[in-house]
Short mmCIF file of C-alpha atoms and ligand atoms in Angstrom, two decimals:
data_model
loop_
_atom_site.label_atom_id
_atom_site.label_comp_id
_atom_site.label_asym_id
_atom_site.label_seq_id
_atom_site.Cartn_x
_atom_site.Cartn_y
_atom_site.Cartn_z
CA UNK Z 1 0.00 0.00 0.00
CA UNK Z 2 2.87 2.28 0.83
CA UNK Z 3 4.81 1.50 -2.24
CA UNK Z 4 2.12 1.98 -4.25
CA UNK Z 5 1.13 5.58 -2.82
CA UNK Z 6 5.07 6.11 -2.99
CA UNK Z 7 5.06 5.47 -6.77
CA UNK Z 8 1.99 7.29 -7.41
CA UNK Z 9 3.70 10.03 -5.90
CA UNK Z 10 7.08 10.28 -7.90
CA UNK Z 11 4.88 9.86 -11.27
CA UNK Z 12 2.76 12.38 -9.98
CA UNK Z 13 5.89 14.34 -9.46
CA UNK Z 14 7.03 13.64 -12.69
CA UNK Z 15 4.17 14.55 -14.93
CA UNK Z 16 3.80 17.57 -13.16
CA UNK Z 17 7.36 18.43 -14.09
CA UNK Z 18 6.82 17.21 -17.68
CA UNK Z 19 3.87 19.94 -17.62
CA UNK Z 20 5.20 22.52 -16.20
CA UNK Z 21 8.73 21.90 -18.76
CA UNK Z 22 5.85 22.17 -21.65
CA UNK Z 23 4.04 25.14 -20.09
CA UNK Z 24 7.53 27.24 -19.73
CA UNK Z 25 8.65 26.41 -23.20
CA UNK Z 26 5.28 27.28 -24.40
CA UNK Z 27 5.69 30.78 -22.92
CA UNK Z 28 9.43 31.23 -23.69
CA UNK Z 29 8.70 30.74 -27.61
CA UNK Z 30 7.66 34.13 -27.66
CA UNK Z 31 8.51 36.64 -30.76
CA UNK Z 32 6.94 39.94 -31.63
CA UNK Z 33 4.78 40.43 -34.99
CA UNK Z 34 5.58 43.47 -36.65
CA UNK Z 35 2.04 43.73 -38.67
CA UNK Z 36 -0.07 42.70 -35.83
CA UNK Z 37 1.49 44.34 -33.11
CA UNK Z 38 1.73 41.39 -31.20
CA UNK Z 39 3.58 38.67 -28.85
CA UNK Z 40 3.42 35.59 -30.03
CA UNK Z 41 3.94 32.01 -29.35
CA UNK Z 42 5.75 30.22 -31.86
CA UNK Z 43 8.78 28.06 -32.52
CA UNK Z 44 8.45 27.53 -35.99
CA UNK Z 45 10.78 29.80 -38.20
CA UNK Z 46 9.36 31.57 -41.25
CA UNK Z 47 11.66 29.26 -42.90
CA UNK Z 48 9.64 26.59 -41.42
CA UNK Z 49 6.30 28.11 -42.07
CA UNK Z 50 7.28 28.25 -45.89
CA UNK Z 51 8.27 24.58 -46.27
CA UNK Z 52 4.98 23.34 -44.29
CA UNK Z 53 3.07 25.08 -47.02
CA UNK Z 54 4.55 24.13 -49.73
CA UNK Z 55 4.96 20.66 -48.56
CA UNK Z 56 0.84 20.83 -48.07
CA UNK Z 57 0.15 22.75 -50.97
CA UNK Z 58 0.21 19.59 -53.61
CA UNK Z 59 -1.42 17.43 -51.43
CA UNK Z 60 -4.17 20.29 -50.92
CA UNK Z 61 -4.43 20.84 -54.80
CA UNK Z 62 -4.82 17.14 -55.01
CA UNK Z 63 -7.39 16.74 -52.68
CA UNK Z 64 -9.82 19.26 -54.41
CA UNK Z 65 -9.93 18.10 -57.55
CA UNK Z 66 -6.56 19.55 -58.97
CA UNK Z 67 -6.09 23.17 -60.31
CA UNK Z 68 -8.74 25.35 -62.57
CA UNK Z 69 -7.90 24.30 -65.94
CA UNK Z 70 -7.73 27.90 -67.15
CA UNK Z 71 -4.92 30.30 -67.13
CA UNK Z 72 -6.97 33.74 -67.88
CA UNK Z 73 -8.60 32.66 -64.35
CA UNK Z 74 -5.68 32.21 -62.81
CA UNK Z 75 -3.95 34.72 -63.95
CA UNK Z 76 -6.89 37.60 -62.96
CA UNK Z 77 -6.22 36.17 -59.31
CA UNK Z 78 -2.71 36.17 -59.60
CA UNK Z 79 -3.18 39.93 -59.80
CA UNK Z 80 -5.47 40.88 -57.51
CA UNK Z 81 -3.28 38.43 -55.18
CA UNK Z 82 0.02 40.42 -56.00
CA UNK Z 83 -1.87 43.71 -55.71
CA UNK Z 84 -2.72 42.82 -52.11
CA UNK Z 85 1.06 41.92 -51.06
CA UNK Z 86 3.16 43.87 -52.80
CA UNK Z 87 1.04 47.82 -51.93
CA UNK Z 88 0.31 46.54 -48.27
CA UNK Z 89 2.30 45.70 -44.86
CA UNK Z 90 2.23 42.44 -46.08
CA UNK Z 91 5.21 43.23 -48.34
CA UNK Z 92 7.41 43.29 -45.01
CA UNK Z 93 6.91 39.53 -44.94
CA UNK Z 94 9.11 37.03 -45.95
CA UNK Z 95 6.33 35.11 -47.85
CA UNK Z 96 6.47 33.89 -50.76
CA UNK Z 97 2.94 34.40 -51.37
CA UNK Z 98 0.94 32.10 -54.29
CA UNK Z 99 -2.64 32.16 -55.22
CA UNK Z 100 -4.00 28.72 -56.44
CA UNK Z 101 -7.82 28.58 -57.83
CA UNK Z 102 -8.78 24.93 -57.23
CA UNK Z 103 -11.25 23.32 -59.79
CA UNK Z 104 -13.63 22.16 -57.46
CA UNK Z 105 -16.85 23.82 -58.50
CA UNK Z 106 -19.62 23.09 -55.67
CA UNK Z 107 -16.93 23.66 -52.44
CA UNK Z 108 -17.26 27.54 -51.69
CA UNK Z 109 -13.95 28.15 -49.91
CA UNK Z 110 -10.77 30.23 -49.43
CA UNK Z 111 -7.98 28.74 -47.18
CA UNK Z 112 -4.26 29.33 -46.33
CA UNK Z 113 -1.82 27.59 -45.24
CA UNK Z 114 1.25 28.62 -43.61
CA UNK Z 115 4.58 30.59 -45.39
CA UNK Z 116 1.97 32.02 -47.95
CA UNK Z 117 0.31 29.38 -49.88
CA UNK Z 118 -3.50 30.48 -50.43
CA UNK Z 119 -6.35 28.65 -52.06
CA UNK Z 120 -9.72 29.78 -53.54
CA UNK Z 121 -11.89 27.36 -55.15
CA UNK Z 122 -13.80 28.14 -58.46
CA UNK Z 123 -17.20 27.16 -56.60
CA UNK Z 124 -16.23 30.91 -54.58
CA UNK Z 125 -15.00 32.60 -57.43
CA UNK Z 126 -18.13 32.55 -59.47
CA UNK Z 127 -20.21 34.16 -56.67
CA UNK Z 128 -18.15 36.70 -56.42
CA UNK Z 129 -18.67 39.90 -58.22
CA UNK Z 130 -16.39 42.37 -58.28
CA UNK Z 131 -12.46 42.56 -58.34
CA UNK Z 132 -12.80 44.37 -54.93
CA UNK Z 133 -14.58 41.18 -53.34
CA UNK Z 134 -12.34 38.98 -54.76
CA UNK Z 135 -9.55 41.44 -52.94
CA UNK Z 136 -11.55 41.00 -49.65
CA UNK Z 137 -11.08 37.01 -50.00
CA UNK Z 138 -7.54 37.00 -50.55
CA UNK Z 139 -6.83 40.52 -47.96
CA UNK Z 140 -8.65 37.47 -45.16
CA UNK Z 141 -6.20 34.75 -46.20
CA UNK Z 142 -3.24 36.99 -46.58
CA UNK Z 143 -3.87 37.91 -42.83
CA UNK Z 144 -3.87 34.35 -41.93
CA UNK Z 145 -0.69 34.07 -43.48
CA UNK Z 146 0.79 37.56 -41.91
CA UNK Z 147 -0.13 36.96 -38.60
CA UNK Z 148 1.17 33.23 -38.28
CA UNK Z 149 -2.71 31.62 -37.54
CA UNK Z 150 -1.79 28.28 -38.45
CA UNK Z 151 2.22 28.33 -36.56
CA UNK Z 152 0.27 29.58 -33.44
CA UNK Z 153 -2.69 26.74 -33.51
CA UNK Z 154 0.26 23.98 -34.05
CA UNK Z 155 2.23 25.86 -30.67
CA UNK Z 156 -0.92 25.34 -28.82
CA UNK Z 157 -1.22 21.81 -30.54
CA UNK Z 158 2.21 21.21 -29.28
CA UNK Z 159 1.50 22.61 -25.60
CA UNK Z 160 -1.28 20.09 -25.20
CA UNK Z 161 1.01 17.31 -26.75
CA UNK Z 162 3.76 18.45 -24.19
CA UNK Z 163 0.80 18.31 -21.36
CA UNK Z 164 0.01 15.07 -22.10
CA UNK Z 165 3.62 13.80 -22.08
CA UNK Z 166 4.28 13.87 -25.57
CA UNK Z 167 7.52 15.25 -27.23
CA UNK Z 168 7.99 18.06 -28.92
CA UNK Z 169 6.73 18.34 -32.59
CA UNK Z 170 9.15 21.24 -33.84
CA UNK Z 171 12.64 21.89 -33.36
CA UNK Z 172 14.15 20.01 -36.71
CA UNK Z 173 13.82 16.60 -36.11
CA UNK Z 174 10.22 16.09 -36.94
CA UNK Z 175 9.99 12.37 -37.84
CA UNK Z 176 7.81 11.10 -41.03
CA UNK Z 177 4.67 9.95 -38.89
CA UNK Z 178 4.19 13.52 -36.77
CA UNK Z 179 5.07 15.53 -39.85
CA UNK Z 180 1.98 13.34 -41.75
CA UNK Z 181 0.13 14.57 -38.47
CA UNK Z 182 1.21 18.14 -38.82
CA UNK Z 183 0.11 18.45 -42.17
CA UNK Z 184 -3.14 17.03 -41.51
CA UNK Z 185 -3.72 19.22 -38.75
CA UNK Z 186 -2.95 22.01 -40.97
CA UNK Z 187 -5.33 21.32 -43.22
CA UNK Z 188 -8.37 20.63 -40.82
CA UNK Z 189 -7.55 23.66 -39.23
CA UNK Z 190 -10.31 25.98 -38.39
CA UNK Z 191 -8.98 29.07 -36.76
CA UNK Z 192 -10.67 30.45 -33.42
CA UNK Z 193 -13.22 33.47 -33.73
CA UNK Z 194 -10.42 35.87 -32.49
CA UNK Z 195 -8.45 34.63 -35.58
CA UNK Z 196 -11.30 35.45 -37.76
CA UNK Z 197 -11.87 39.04 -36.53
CA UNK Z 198 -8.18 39.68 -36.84
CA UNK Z 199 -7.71 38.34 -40.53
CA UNK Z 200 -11.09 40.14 -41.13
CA UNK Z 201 -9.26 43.44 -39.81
CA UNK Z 202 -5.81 42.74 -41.48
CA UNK Z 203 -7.83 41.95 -44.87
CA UNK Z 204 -9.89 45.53 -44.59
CA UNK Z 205 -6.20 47.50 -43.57
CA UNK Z 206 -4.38 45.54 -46.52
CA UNK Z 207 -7.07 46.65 -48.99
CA UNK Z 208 -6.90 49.87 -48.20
CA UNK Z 209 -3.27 50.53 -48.58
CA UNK Z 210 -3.61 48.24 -52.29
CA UNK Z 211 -6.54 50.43 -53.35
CA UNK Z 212 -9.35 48.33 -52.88
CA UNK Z 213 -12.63 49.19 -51.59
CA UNK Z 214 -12.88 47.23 -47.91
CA UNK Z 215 -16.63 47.55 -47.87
CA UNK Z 216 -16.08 44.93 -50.89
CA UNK Z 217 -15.72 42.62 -47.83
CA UNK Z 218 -19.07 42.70 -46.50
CA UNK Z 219 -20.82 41.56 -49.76
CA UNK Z 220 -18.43 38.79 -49.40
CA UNK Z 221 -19.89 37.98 -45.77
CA UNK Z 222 -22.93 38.06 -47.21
CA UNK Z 223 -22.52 35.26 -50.35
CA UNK Z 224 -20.73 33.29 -47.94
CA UNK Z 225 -23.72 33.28 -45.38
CA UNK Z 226 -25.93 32.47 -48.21
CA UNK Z 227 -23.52 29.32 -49.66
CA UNK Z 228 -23.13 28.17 -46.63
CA UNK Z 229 -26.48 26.74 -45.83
CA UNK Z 230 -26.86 23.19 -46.41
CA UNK Z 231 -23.45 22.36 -47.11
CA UNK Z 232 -20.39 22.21 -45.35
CA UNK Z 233 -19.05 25.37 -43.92
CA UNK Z 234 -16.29 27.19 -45.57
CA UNK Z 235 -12.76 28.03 -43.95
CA UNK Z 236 -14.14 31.45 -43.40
CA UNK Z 237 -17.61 30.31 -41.48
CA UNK Z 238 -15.92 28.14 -39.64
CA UNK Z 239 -16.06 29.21 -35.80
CA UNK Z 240 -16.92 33.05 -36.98
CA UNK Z 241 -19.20 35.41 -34.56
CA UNK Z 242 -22.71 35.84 -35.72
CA UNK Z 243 -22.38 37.56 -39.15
CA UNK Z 244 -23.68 41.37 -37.77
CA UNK Z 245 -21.00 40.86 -35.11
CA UNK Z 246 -18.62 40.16 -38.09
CA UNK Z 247 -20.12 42.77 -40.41
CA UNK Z 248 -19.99 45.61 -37.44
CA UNK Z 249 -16.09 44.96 -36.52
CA UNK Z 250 -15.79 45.13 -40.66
CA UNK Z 251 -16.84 48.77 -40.66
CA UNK Z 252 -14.94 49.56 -37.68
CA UNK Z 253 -11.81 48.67 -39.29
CA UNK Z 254 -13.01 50.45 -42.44
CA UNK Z 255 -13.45 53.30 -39.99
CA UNK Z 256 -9.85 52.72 -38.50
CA UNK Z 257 -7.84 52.26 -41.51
CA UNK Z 258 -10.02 54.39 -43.89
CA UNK Z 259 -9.87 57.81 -41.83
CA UNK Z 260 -5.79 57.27 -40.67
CA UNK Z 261 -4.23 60.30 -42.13
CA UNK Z 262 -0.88 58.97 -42.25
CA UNK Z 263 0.31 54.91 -41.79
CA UNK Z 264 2.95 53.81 -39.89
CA UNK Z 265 0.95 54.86 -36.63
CA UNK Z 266 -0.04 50.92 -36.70
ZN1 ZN R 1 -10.52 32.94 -42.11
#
């Protein structure tokens, strides 16, 4: 009886150690994001970020039906894409960005994935209509990308891992099996509601400073309330606020950004 308390007590011991090793390494991964102002939690180097995406990106691609089969289509998104990066903060990135249209036709959908890679199917793109809400879908994904969504979810993936005894998923020496897992993960990732408002905001700022027009965004809101009944909801649905709530922080931003007489104050 008093071995078996005594045992108890050193495992107990243990995992508490164990917990609080994957608690302080949790909080010691900290670095500061430029764009969003921010402390954050993550180990994984943009480096990193970059080679998870384009590691998922074929397997993504593959798994809705391969690419859109036509290049005027792709190209016209390409644009809007580059227009987006290239006149907004999310030039200071190290992302290489790319904008894929997949050819699935009844999935109405935007995701991205981390280091830059960003999907839209077709099944979206035909609802839209205008080059300003096809802007607003990209500005959201971009500001996934910008402010690390996906390298953040996998920290916290790895903090419960490391509370649960498990070792640590990044640091180099990912083996084949957890890397399968990470990927996975990545790609079943729905981002919390805070994640949403944030992209939401980061997608208004970044059409602004490209020239778009961020009230383009709300129409978006709109055809994606509208696709998404009956079906399965899309990346952007996923966890989101009730759509005024959405639509109302929308127009705040457009508020923010819109009346800012000089940038650089953000
Ligand atoms: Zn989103």
């Amino acid at each position: 009886m008093a071995r078996r308390s005594g045992g108890f007590k050193i495992r107990l011991i243990i995992g508490l150690l164990v917990a609080a090793f994957a608690v302080f390494q949790y909080y010691s991964n900290s670095s500061f994001n430029e764009i969003t102002g921010e402390d954050q939690h993550v180990s994984l180097s943009p480096e990193q970020e970059i080679q998870l995406g384009l590691d998922g990106r074929d397997y993504m691609i593959q798994e809705s039906g391969g690419l859109y089969q036509d290049q005027e289509v792709q190209q016209y998104v390409d644009q809007i894409g580059a227009d987006i990066v290239q006149k907004s903060d999310a030039s200071k990135t190290p992302y290489p960005y790319e904008f894929h249209v997949l050819a699935d036709p009844n999935t109405v959908n935007a995701f991205a994935m981390p280091g830059g890679q960003i999907f839209i199917t077709v099944g979206l793109l035909k609802r839209l209509q205008s080059k300003d809400q096809v802007a607003g879908v990209l500005g959201h994904e971009v500001g996934h990308v910008v402010a690390r969504h996906s390298a953040q979810q996998m920290e916290k993936q790895k903090l419960t891992q490391g509370l649960v005894g498990a070792a640590g998923v990044v640091g180099g020496d990912v083996n084949s099996a957890q890397y399968a897992q990470m990927i996975g993960n990545m790609v079943n990732m729905s981002y919390g509601r805070a994640d949403e408002l944030q992209s939401d905001e980061l997608g208004v700022r970044f059409m602004i400073q490209a020239g778009y027009d961020p009230s383009a965004l709300i129409g978006v809101m709109e055809i994606l309330a509208e696709a998404s009944g009956g079906q399965s909801q899309p990346e952007f649905a996923s966890t989101h606020p009730s759509p005024d709530n959405r639509i109302q922080k929308i127009k705040e931003a457009i508020d923010e950004y819109g009346n800012a007489t000089s940038s650089g104050d953000y």
